Structures are given as C-alpha cells and as structure tokens.
Coordinates of C-alpha atoms in Angstrom, one line a residue:
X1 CA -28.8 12.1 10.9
X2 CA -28.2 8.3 12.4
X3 CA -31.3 9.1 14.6
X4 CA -33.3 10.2 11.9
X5 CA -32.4 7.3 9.7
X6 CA -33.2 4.4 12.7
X7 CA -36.5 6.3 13.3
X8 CA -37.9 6.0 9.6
X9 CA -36.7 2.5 9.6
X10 CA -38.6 1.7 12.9
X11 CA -41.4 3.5 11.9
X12 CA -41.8 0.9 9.1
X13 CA -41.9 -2.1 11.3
X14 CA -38.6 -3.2 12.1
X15 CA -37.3 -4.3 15.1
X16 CA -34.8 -2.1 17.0
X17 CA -32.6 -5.2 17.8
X18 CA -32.0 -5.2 13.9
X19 CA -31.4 -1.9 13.5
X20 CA -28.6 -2.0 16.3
X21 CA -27.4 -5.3 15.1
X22 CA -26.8 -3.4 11.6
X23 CA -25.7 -0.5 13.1
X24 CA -23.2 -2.5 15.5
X25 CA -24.2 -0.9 18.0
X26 CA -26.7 -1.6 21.3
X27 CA -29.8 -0.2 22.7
X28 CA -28.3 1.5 25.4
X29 CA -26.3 3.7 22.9
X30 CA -29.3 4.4 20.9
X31 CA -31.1 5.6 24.2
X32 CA -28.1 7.4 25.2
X33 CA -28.3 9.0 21.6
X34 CA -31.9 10.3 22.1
X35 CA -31.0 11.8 25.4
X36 CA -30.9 16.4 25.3
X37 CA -26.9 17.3 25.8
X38 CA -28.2 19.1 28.7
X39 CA -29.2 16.2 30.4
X40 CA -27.4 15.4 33.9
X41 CA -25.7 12.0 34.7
X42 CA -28.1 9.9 36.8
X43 CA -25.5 7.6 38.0
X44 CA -25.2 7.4 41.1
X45 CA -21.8 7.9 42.7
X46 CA -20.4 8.3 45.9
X47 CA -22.5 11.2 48.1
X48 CA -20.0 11.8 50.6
X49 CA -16.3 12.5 51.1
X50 CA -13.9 9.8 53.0
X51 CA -13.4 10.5 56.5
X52 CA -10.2 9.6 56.7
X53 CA -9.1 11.2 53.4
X54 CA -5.8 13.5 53.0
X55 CA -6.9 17.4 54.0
X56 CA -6.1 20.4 51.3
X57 CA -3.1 21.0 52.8
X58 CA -1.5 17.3 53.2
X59 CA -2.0 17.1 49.6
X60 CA -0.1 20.3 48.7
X61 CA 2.9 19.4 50.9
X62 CA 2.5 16.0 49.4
X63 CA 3.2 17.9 46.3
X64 CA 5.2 19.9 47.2
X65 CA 7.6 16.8 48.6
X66 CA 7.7 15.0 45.6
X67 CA 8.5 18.3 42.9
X68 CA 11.3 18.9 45.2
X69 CA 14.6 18.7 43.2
X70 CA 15.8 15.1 45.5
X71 CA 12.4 13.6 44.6
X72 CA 11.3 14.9 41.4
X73 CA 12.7 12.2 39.2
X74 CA 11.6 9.4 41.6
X75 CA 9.1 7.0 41.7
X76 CA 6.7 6.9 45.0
X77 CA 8.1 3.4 45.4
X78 CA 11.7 5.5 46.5
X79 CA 10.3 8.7 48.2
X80 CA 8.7 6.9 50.8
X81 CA 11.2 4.5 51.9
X82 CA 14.0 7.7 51.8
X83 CA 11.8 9.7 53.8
X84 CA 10.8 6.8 56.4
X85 CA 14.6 6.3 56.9
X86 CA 14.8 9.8 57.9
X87 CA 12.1 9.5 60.0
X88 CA 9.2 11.7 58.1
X89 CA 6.1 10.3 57.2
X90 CA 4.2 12.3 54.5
X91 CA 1.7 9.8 53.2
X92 CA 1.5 6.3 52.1
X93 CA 2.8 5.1 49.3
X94 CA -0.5 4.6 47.5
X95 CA -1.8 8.0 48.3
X96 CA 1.4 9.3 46.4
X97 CA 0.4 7.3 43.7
X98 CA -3.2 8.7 43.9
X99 CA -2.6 12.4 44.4
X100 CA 0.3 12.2 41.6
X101 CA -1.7 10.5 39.0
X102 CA -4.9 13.1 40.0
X103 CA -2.3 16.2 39.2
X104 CA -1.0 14.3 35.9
X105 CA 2.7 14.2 37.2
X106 CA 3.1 10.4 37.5
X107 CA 4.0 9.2 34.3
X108 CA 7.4 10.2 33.0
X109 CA 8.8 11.7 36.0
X110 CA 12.5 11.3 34.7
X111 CA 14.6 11.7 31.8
X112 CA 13.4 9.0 29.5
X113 CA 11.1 9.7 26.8
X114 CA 7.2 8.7 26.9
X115 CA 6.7 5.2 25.2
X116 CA 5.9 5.9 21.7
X117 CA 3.9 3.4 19.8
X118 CA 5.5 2.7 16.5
X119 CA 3.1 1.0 13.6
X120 CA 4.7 -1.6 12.2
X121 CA 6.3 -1.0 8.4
X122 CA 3.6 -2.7 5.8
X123 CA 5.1 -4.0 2.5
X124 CA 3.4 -4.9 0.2
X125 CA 3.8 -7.2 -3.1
X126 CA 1.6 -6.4 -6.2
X127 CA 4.3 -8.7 -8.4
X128 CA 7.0 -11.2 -8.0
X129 CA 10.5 -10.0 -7.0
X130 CA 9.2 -7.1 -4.9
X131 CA 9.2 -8.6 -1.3
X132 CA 10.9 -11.8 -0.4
X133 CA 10.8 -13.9 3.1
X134 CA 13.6 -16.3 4.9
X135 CA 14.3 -18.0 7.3
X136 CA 16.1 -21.1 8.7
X137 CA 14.8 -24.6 10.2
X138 CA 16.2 -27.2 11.8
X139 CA 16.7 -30.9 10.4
X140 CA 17.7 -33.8 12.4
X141 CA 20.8 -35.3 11.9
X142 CA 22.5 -38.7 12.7
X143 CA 23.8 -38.0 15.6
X144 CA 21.7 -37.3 18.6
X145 CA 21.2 -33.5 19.5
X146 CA 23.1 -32.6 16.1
X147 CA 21.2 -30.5 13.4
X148 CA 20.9 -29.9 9.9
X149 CA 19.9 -26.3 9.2
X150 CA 17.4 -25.5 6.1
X151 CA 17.9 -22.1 4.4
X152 CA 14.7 -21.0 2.6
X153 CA 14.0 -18.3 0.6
X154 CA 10.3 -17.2 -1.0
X155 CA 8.9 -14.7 -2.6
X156 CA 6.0 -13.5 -1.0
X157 CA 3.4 -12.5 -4.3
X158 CA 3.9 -16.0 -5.4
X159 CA 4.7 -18.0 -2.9
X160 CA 7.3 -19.8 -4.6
X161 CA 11.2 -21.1 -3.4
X162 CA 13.1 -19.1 -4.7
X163 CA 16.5 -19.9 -3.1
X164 CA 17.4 -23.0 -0.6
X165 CA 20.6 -24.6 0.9
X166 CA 21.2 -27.5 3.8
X167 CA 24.1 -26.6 5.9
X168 CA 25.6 -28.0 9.6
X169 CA 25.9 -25.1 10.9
X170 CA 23.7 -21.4 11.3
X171 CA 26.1 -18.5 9.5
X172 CA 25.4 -15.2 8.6
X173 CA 28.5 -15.9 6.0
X174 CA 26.4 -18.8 4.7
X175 CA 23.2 -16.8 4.6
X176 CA 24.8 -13.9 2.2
X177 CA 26.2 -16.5 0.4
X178 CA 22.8 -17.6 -0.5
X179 CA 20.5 -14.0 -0.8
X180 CA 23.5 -13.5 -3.2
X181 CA 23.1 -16.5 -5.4
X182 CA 19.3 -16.5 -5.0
X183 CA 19.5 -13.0 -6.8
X184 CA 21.5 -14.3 -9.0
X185 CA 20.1 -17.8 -10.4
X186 CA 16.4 -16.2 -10.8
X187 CA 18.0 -12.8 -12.8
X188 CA 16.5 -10.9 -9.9
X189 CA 17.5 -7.0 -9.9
X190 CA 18.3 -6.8 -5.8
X191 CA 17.9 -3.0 -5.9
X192 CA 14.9 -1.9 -3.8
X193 CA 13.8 -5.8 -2.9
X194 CA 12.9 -6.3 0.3
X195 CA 13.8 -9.0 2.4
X196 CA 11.6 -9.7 5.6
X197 CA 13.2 -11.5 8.6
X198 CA 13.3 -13.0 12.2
X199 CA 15.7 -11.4 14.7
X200 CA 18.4 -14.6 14.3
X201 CA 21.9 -14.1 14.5
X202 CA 22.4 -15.1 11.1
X203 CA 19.8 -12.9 10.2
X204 CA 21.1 -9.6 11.7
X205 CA 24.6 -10.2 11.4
X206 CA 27.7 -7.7 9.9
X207 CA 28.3 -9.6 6.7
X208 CA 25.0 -10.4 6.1
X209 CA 23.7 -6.7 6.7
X210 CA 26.8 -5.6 4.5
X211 CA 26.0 -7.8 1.6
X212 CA 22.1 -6.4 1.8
X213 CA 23.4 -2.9 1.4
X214 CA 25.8 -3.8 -1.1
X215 CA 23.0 -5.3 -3.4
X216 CA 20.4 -2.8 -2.5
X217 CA 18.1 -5.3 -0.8
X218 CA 16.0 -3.3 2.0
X219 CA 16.3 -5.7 5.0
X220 CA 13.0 -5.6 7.2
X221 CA 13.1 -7.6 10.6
X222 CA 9.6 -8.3 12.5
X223 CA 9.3 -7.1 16.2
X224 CA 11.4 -9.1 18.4
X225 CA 9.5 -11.7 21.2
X226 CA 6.2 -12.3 19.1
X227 CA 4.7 -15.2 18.6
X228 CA 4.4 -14.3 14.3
X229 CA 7.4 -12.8 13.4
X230 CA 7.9 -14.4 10.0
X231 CA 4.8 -16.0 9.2
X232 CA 5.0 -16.7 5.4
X233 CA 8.2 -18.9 6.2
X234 CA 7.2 -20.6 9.3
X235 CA 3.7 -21.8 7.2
X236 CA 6.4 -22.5 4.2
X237 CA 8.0 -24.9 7.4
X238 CA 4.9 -26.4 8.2
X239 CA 4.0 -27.5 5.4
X240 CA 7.5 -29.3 4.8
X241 CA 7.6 -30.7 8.3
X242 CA 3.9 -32.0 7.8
X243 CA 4.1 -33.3 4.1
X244 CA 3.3 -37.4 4.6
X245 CA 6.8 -37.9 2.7
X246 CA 8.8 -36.4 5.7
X247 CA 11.2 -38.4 7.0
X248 CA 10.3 -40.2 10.3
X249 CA 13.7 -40.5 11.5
X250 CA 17.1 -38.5 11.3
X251 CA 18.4 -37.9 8.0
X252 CA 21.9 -40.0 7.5
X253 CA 23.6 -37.4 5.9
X254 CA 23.7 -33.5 4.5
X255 CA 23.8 -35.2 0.8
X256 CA 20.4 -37.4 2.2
X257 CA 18.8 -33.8 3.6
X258 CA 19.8 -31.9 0.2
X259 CA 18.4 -34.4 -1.9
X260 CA 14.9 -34.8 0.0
X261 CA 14.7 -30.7 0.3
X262 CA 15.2 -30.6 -3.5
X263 CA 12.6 -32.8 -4.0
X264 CA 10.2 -31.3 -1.9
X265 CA 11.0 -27.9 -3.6
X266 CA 10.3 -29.2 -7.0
X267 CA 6.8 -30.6 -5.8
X268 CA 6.1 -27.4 -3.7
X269 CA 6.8 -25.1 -6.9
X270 CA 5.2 -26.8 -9.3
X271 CA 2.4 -28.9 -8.0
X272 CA 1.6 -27.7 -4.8
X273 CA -2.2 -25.6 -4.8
X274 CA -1.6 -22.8 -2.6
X275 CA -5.0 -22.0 -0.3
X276 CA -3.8 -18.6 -0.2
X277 CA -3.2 -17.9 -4.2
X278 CA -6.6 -19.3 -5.2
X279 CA -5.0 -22.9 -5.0
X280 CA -2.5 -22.3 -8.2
X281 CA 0.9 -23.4 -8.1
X282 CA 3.9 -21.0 -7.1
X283 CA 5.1 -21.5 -10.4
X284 CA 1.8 -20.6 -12.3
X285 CA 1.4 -17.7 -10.0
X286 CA 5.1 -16.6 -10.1
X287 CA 5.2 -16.8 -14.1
X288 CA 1.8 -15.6 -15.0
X289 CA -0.3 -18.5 -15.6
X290 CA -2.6 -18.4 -13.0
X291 CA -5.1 -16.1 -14.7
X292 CA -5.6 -18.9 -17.6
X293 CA -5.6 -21.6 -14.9
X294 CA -8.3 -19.6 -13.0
X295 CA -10.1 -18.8 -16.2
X296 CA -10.6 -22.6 -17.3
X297 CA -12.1 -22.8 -13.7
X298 CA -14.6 -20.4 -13.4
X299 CA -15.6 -21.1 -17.2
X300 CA -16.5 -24.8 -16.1
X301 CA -18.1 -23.1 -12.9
X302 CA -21.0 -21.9 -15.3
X303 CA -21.0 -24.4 -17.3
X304 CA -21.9 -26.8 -14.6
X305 CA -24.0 -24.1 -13.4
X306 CA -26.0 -23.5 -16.8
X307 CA -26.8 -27.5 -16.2
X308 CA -28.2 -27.7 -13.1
X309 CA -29.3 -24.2 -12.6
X310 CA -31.5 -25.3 -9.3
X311 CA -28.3 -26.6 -7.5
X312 CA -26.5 -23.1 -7.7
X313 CA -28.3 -20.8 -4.7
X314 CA -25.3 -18.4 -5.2
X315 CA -22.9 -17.1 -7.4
X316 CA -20.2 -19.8 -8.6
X317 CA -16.7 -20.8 -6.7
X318 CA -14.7 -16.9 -6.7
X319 CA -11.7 -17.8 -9.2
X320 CA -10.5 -14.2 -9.6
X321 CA -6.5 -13.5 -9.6
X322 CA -5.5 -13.3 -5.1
X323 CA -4.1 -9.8 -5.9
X324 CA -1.5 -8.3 -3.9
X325 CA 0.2 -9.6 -0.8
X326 CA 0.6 -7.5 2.3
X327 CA 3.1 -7.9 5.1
X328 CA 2.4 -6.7 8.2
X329 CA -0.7 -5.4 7.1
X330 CA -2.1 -2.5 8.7
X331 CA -5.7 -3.3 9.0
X332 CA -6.0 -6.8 10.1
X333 CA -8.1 -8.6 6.4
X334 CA -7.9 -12.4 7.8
X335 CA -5.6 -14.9 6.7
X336 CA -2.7 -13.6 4.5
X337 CA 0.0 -16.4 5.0
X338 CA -2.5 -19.4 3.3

C-alpha cells in the first residue's frame, strides 16, 4: 500500500527525495521495497571456507567440553586456563567464544537470571497535590569546608515550594520531620501522593521510609548512577544558585541562610514566570489562575493581531493551559523540567 501511495505521488511530479524525506525513510529502502521476496542477496560475502578453521569434529568435542558438568557453568575465560594447567588444549579461547555464541549457549551459562530490562515507573500529575519532588542542596557556611543543607519540596503540576527548611546537617529524621509538616501546612491529604527522589541517605532511610508509609505517601526513587535522577529539583536548584541575588560569599549564619531561602521562596512562588507552565507563576498555576492569566494574553494576541494583520504570518503566541506533567515519561516529548 506504501508503494502504491509513493508511486501515484511520483507520478505527479514529485521528487523521490521528498517523498522519503516525508516518509523518513531513504532511497535504498524504497528500492529494497520494490524488489520480488524471491529475490536472492547479491551481497557478496565470503566464497570460501578458512583453511585453518576448526573441523566438524573439534567443534563437537569443543562442545562437548564445555556442557560437561565441571565446565558448564563457566565462562571460556576459566575453561581454558583449567584445561591448559592440565595440559589439554581444546581450542583457543576465542574460538570458544565463537562456536558458543554460534550454538546460542554463551549467554547465561550459570545460575543467574538473564538481565531483564525494567521501564522506568511514569507518574504523572494532571493537578496539584498528586506528585511531589525533593531533594537537598548544599549552602556554604562560615567556616571553610562546612555546609548548610537546603531541604526543598515542590509539587510537580505547579511547580511551586511547597515545603523548605535550612539545617547543618543531612537527616533522614529531619527529612520526615519536614514531608510531615509540608503535608500538614498546605492541608494536603498524603494518601496516595507520590513523592519522587534521589538515592541519598536521607532519602532512603528507616524513619524516613516509615513516616512515608505511615502517611500513605508512595515513595518513588530514580535509577541510581544517572546523570538526571531528580530533574524538577536540581532545575528548582539552578535556578536558586543562579538568581543575581545569590550570595557571593558564605552565608554567616543558619538564621542568614533561612532568611535569604525564604525570600527567594516568596519571589519564586509568586513572581517567578515558569518557561515550563506557559510562564505563570507557581502560585497562579498551583491555585487556578493561570487560565484567566493566559486568557488576558491570548485576547491581547488578537487584538494586536486584528491591528497589524500583515505582521502576523502565523497563528498568535500558544497561551493554552501546559496540561499535565509527566515524570519519567515514557516516550521522550522534549523538555518537561522548564
């Protein structure tokens, strides 16, 4: 049918460049399309057999050695030296390699289970207080090599802080202590929220995985060693580390660290235009605002437009609500941490 469809189309003209370029395909495959199932391969490919190669019967004892019950659960990098310390050579350690992988018996030759590829879990937040993000940063302190650590909590749909604390010191005690008053100060019902996380200490710890199942908060942890474990709160980070207001030098004190953090919480929530939430606040996002806010936009969009009709090629500015918010997303759709 695909043939039939690029033939009409070049019978009117068009190039078959385009039609592949639409397609997303090349040429070659379009050729290889055209070409009767019971055509032969015309590669060509080696037209005569090694002289030096293993015989019939080197292969089967080859075989034969390594499906023994001393060898069957070993690699070819321990059957060969073991046999050359007895004194037998069977074949190279290569050709093992070869004539195992050619009778599909080289993968898996023990006890543990075939890698199995797991999918990562996707979550996904169509309102606020469904999926929540946290994590913890340092702060420089007064003294040199001494830290402050930032506890931050967001909520994913919205983007907004929901929960923050400055402490001296990483604690999974400390981090229960604030999932629990987060959930508490907003009026959050913690049953079924889920709370996506690095692999930290503080993170994965026994109190801090008790007080999760105590309030019904579904923990969710990213894959450990990867480069974008917990992107939402490492761009939250950025952004505070990079604001023009950031201190310079160490903070004096935890009381100095609090009070900057709460300012820059206040400005984040409630002035801050998010790239990835159509440029709205947290707050107007988080408390249903946005779709007035994003309203008065696109309504001065065509007015402007109406104007100076020649200066508009395409369709206005796209001021529509950002929808939902997916973590982890299972088909890669560009950005998603703004």
């Amino acid at each position: 049918m695909t043939l039939a469809l690029v033939d009409d189309v070049l019978a009117q003209g068009v190039r078959l460049s385009a039609v592949c370029q639409r397609l997303g395909v090349s040429a070659r495959t379009v050729q290889r399309w055209r070409r009767p199932e019971t055509a032969e391969d015309g590669r060509c490919g080696p037209r005569q057999q090694p002289a030096n190669r293993l015989t019939d019967a080197e292969r089967r004892r080859l075989l034969a050695v390594a499906n023994c019950e001393e060898f069957r659960d070993l690699s070819p990098q321990q059957i060969v030296p073991t046999l050359a310390d007895r004194g037998q050579y069977v074949a190279s350690e290569s050709s093992f390699y070869r004539v195992l992988r050619e009778a599909k018996q080289l993968a898996h030759r023990g006890k543990a289970k075939p890698r199995a590829a797991r999918a990562r879990a996707e979550h996904v937040a169509s309102r606020p207080g469904q999926v929540w993000s946290w994590d913890i940063s340092y702060l420089r302190g007064p003294i040199r090599g001494a830290f402050f650590y930032l506890y931050l909590v967001v909520d994913l749909f919205s983007r907004r802080i929901m929960g923050w604390d400055v402490h001296g010191e990483e604690s999974m005690d400390l981090s229960s202590a604030l999932i629990r008053s987060t959930c508490q100060e907003n009026k959050v019902d913690p049953a079924g929220l889920v709370l996506h996380s690095d692999n930290g200490g503080p993170m994965k710890g026994s109190t801090m995985l008790a007080t999760l199942q105590w309030l019904g908060i579904i923990p969710s942890f990213s894959r450990p060693r990867v480069s974008d474990d917990n992107p939402f709160s490492e761009a939250l980070f950025r952004t505070l580390k990079y604001r023009p207001c950031f201190p310079d030098k160490p903070f004096n004190s935890l009381e100095d660290a609090r009070a900057w953090v709460a300012r820059f919480v206040a400005w984040y929530n409630g002035q801050h235009r998010h790239s990835g939430i159509r440029f709205v606040t947290p707050d107007e996002r988080h408390f249903g605002r946005e779709e007035a806010v994003l309203a008065r936009r696109h309504a001065l969009y065509e007015r402007a437009r109406q104007r100076h009709p020649a200066r508009w090629t395409r369709a206005t500015r796209n001021w529509t609500p950002a929808g939902p918010v997916r973590l982890n997303p299972l088909v890669a759709t560009g950005k998603e941490n703004g």
